[in-house]
Short mmCIF file of C-alpha atoms in Angstrom, two decimals:
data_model
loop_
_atom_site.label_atom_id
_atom_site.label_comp_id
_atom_site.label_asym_id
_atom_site.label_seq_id
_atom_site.Cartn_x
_atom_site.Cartn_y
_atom_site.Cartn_z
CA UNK A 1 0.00 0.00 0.00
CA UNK A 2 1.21 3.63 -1.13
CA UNK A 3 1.78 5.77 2.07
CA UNK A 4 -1.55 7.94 2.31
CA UNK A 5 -3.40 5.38 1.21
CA UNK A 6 -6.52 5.03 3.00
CA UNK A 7 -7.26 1.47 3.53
CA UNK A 8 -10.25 -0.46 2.88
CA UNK A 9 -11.70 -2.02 5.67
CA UNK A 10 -15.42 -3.63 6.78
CA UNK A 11 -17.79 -0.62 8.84
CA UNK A 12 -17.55 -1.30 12.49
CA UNK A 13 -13.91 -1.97 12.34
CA UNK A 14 -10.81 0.09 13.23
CA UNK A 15 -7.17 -0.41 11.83
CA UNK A 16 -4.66 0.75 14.48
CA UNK A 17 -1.34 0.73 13.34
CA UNK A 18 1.70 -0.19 15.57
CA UNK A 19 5.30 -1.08 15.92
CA UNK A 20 4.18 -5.04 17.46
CA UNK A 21 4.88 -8.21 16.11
CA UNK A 22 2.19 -9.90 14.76
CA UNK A 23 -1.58 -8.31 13.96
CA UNK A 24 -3.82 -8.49 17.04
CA UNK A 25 -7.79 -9.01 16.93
CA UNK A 26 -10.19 -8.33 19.43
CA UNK A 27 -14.11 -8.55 18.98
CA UNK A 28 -15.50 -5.52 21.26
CA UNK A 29 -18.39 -6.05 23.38
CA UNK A 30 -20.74 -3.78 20.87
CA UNK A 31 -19.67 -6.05 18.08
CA UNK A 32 -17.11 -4.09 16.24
CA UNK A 33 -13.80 -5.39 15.33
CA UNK A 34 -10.41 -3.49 16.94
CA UNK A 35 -6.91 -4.60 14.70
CA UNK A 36 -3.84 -3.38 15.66
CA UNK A 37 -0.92 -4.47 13.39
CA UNK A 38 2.29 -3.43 12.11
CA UNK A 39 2.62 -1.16 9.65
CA UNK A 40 1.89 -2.25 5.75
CA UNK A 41 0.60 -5.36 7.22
CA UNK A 42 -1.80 -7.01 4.96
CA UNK A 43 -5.15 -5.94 6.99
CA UNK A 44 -7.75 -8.11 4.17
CA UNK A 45 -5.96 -11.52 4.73
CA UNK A 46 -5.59 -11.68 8.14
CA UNK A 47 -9.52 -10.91 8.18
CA UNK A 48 -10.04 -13.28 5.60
CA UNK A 49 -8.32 -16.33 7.51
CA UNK A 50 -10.02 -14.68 10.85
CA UNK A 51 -13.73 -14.45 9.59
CA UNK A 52 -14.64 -17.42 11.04
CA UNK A 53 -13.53 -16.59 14.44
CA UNK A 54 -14.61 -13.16 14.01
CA UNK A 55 -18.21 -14.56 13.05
CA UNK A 56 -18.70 -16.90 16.07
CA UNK A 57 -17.11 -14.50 18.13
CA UNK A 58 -19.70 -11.85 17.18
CA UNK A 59 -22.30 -14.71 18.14
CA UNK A 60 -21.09 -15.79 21.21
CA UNK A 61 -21.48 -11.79 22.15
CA UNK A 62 -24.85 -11.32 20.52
CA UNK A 63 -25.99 -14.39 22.72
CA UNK A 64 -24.94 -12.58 25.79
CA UNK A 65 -26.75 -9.19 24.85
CA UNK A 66 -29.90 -11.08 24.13
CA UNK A 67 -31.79 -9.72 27.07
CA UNK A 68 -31.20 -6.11 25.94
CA UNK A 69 -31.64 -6.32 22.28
CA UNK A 70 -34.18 -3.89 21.18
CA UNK A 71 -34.13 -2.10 24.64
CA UNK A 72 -31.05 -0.25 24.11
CA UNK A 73 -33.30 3.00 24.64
CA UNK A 74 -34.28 2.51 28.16
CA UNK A 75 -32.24 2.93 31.45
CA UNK A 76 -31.08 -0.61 33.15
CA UNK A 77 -31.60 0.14 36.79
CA UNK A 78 -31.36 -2.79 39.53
CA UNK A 79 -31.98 -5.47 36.94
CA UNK A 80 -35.20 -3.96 35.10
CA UNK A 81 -35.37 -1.51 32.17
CA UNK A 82 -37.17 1.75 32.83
CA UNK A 83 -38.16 4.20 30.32
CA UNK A 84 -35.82 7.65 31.23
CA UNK A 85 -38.92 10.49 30.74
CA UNK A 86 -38.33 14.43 31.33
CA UNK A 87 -39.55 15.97 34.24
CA UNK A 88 -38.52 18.24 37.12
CA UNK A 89 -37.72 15.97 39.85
CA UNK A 90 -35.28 12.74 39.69
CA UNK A 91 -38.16 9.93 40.36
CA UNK A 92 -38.45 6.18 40.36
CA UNK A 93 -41.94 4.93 39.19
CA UNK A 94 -41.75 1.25 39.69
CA UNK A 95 -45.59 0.69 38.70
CA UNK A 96 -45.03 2.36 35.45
CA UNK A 97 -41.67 1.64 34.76
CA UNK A 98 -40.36 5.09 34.19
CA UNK A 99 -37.43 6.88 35.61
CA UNK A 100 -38.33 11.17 36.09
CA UNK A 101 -34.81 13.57 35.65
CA UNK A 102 -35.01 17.13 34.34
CA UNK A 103 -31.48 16.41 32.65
CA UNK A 104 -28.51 13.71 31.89
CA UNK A 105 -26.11 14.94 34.76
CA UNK A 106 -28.76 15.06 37.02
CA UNK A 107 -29.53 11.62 36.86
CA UNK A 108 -25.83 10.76 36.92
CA UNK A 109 -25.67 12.72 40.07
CA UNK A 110 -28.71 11.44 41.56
CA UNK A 111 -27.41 7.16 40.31
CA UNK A 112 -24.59 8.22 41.72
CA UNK A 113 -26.03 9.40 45.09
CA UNK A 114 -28.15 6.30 45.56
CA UNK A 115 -25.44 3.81 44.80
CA UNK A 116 -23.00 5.08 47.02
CA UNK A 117 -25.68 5.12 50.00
CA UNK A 118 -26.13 1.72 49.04
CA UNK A 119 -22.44 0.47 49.09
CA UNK A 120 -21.82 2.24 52.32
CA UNK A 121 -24.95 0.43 54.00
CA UNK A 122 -24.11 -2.71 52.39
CA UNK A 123 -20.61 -2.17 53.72
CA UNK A 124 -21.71 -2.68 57.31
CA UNK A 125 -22.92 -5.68 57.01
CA UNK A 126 -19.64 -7.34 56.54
CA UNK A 127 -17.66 -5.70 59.39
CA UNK A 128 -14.98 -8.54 59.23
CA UNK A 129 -13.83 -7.30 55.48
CA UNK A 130 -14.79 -3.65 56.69
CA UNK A 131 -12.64 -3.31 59.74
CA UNK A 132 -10.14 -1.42 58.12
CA UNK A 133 -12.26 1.48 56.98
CA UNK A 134 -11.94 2.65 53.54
CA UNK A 135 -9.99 5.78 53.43
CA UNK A 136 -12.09 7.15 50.49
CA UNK A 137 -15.59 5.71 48.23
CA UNK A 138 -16.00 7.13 45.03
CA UNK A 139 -18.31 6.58 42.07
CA UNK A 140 -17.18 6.91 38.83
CA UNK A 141 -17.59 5.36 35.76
CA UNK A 142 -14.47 3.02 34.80
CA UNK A 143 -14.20 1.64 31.30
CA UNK A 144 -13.05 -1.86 32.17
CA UNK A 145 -14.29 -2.90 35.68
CA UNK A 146 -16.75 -2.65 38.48
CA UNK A 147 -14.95 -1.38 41.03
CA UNK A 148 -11.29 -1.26 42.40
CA UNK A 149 -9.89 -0.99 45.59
CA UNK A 150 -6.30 0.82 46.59
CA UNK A 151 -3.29 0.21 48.82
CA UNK A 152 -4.68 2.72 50.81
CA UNK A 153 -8.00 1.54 51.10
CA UNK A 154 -9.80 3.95 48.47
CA UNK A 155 -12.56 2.38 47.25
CA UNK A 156 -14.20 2.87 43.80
CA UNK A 157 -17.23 1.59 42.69
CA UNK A 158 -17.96 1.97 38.88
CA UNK A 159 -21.74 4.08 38.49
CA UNK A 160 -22.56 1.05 36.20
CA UNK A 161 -23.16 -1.15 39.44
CA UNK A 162 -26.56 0.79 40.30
CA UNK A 163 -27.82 -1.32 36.91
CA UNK A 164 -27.53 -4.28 38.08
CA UNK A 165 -29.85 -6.96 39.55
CA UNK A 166 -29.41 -6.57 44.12
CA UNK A 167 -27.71 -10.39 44.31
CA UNK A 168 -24.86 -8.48 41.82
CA UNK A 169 -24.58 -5.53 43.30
CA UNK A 170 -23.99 -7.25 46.58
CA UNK A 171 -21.60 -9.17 45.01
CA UNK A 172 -19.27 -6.71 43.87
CA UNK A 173 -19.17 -5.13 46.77
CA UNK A 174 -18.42 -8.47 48.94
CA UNK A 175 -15.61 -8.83 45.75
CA UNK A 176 -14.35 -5.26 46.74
CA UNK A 177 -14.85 -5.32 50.56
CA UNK A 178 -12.16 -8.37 50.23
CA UNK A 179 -9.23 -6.67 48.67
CA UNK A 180 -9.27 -4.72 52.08
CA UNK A 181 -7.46 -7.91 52.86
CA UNK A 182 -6.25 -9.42 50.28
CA UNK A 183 -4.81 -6.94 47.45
CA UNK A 184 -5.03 -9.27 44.97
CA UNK A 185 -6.56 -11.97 43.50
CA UNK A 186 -4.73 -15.18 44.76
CA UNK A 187 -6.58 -18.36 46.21
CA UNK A 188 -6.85 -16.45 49.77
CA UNK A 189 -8.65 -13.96 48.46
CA UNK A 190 -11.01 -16.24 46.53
CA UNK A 191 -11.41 -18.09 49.76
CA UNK A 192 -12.21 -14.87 51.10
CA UNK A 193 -14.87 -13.97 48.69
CA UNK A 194 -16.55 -17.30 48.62
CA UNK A 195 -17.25 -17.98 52.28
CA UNK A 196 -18.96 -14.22 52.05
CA UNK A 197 -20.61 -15.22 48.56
CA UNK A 198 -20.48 -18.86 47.58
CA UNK A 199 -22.25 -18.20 44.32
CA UNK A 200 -19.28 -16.04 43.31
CA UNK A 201 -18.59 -18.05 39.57
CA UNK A 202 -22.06 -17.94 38.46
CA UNK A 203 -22.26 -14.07 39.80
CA UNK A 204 -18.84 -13.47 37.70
CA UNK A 205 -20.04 -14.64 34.69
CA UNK A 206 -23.27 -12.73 35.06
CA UNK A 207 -21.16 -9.82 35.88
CA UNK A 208 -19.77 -10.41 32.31
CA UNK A 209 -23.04 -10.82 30.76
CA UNK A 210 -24.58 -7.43 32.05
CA UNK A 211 -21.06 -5.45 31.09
CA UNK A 212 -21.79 -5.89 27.21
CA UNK A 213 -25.70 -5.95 27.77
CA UNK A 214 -24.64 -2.11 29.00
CA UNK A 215 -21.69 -1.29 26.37
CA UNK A 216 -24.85 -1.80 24.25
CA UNK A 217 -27.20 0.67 25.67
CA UNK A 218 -27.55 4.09 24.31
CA UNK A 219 -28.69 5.58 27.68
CA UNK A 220 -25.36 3.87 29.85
CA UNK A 221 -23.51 5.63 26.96
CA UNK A 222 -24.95 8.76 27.36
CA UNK A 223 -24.21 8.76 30.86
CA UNK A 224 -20.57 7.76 30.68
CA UNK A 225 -20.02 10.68 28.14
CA UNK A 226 -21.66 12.95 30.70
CA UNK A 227 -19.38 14.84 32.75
#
């Protein structure tokens, strides 16, 4: 290829080009395709030999999405979908299945608000993992995880969490609550997490299941972009 020629590549996939060794392909959770190869690397044949991969990949993640497909519209809030509506008070109408907010960052701000109440309650009920306080809880909205926790005990908790179903959201923050001990993921910690949450490989893969149900959904995305 002539330098400043643009390449010809399938919509919903992005070319990066880098100094690595070999071309690297990763299905993304909203079903585009992410390459990164070397430069002047032959970007058709190595999706050519890859389609079928790329194909059942693409299945395997449409699979997981199924229970949001066509709702990508409405709000996922503690497990359900609620339809967001304007109005001048942040609301929860559980009968109708709305969700009132005069604007975006308001109901970031109030999500935000309700989930950190929530992990701070939830918190005391597991005074063995909480007896070395957090130093700091913060909600934000992290790109690639749930929640993290720091050497020095800050703890965040990704906004994302208020979405899911209660037995989840309990979940991560048992899975949190444990790195006060254990500041990393080795069999203690594990050990840790199950006798608090014996459920914890069903509630992982779960975990992974709601992640791309939400990379999926117009109104998460909205929220992540709001500032």
């Amino acid at each position: 290829m002539s330098r400043g020629a643009k390449e010809s590549v399938p919509d919903g996939t992005t070319v990066v080009r880098k100094a690595v060794r070999s071309a690297r392909l990763q299905v993304r959770p909203d079903g585009t395709l992410r390459v990164v190869a070397p430069p002047s690397f032959d970007i058709g044949g190595v999706l050519q030999r890859n389609a079928a991969w790329i194909e059942k990949r693409r299945e395997e993640l449409n699979r997981l999405a199924a229970e949001g497909c066509g709702k990508e519209d409405l709000l996922l809030l503690h497990g359900r979908f609620y339809r967001p509506v304007p109005g001048a008070r942040f609301a929860i109408d559980e009968a109708r299945g709305t969700v009132t907010c005069p604007s975006v960052p308001a109901l970031r701000k109030n999500l935000s608000r309700m989930l950190k109440e929530e992990v701070l309650d939830r918190l005391e009920t597991y005074p063995d993992l909480n007896s070395r306080r957090p130093g700091r809880i913060a909600v934000k909205m992290q790109k690639t995880r749930w929640g993290s926790c720091s050497t020095l005990g800050n703890l965040n908790i990704n906004l994302r969490v208020i979405a899911l179903p209660e037995s989840l959201r309990e979940y991560v923050v048992v899975h949190e609550a444990a790195h006060f001990r254990e500041q990393n993921h080795s069999k203690r910690f594990w050990r840790l997490v199950g006798d608090r949450y014996p459920g914890y490989r069903a509630a992982e893969a779960e975990l992974r299941r709601y992640w791309i149900i939400l990379e999926r959904n117009r109104v998460w995305r909205t929220l992540q972009d709001t500032r």
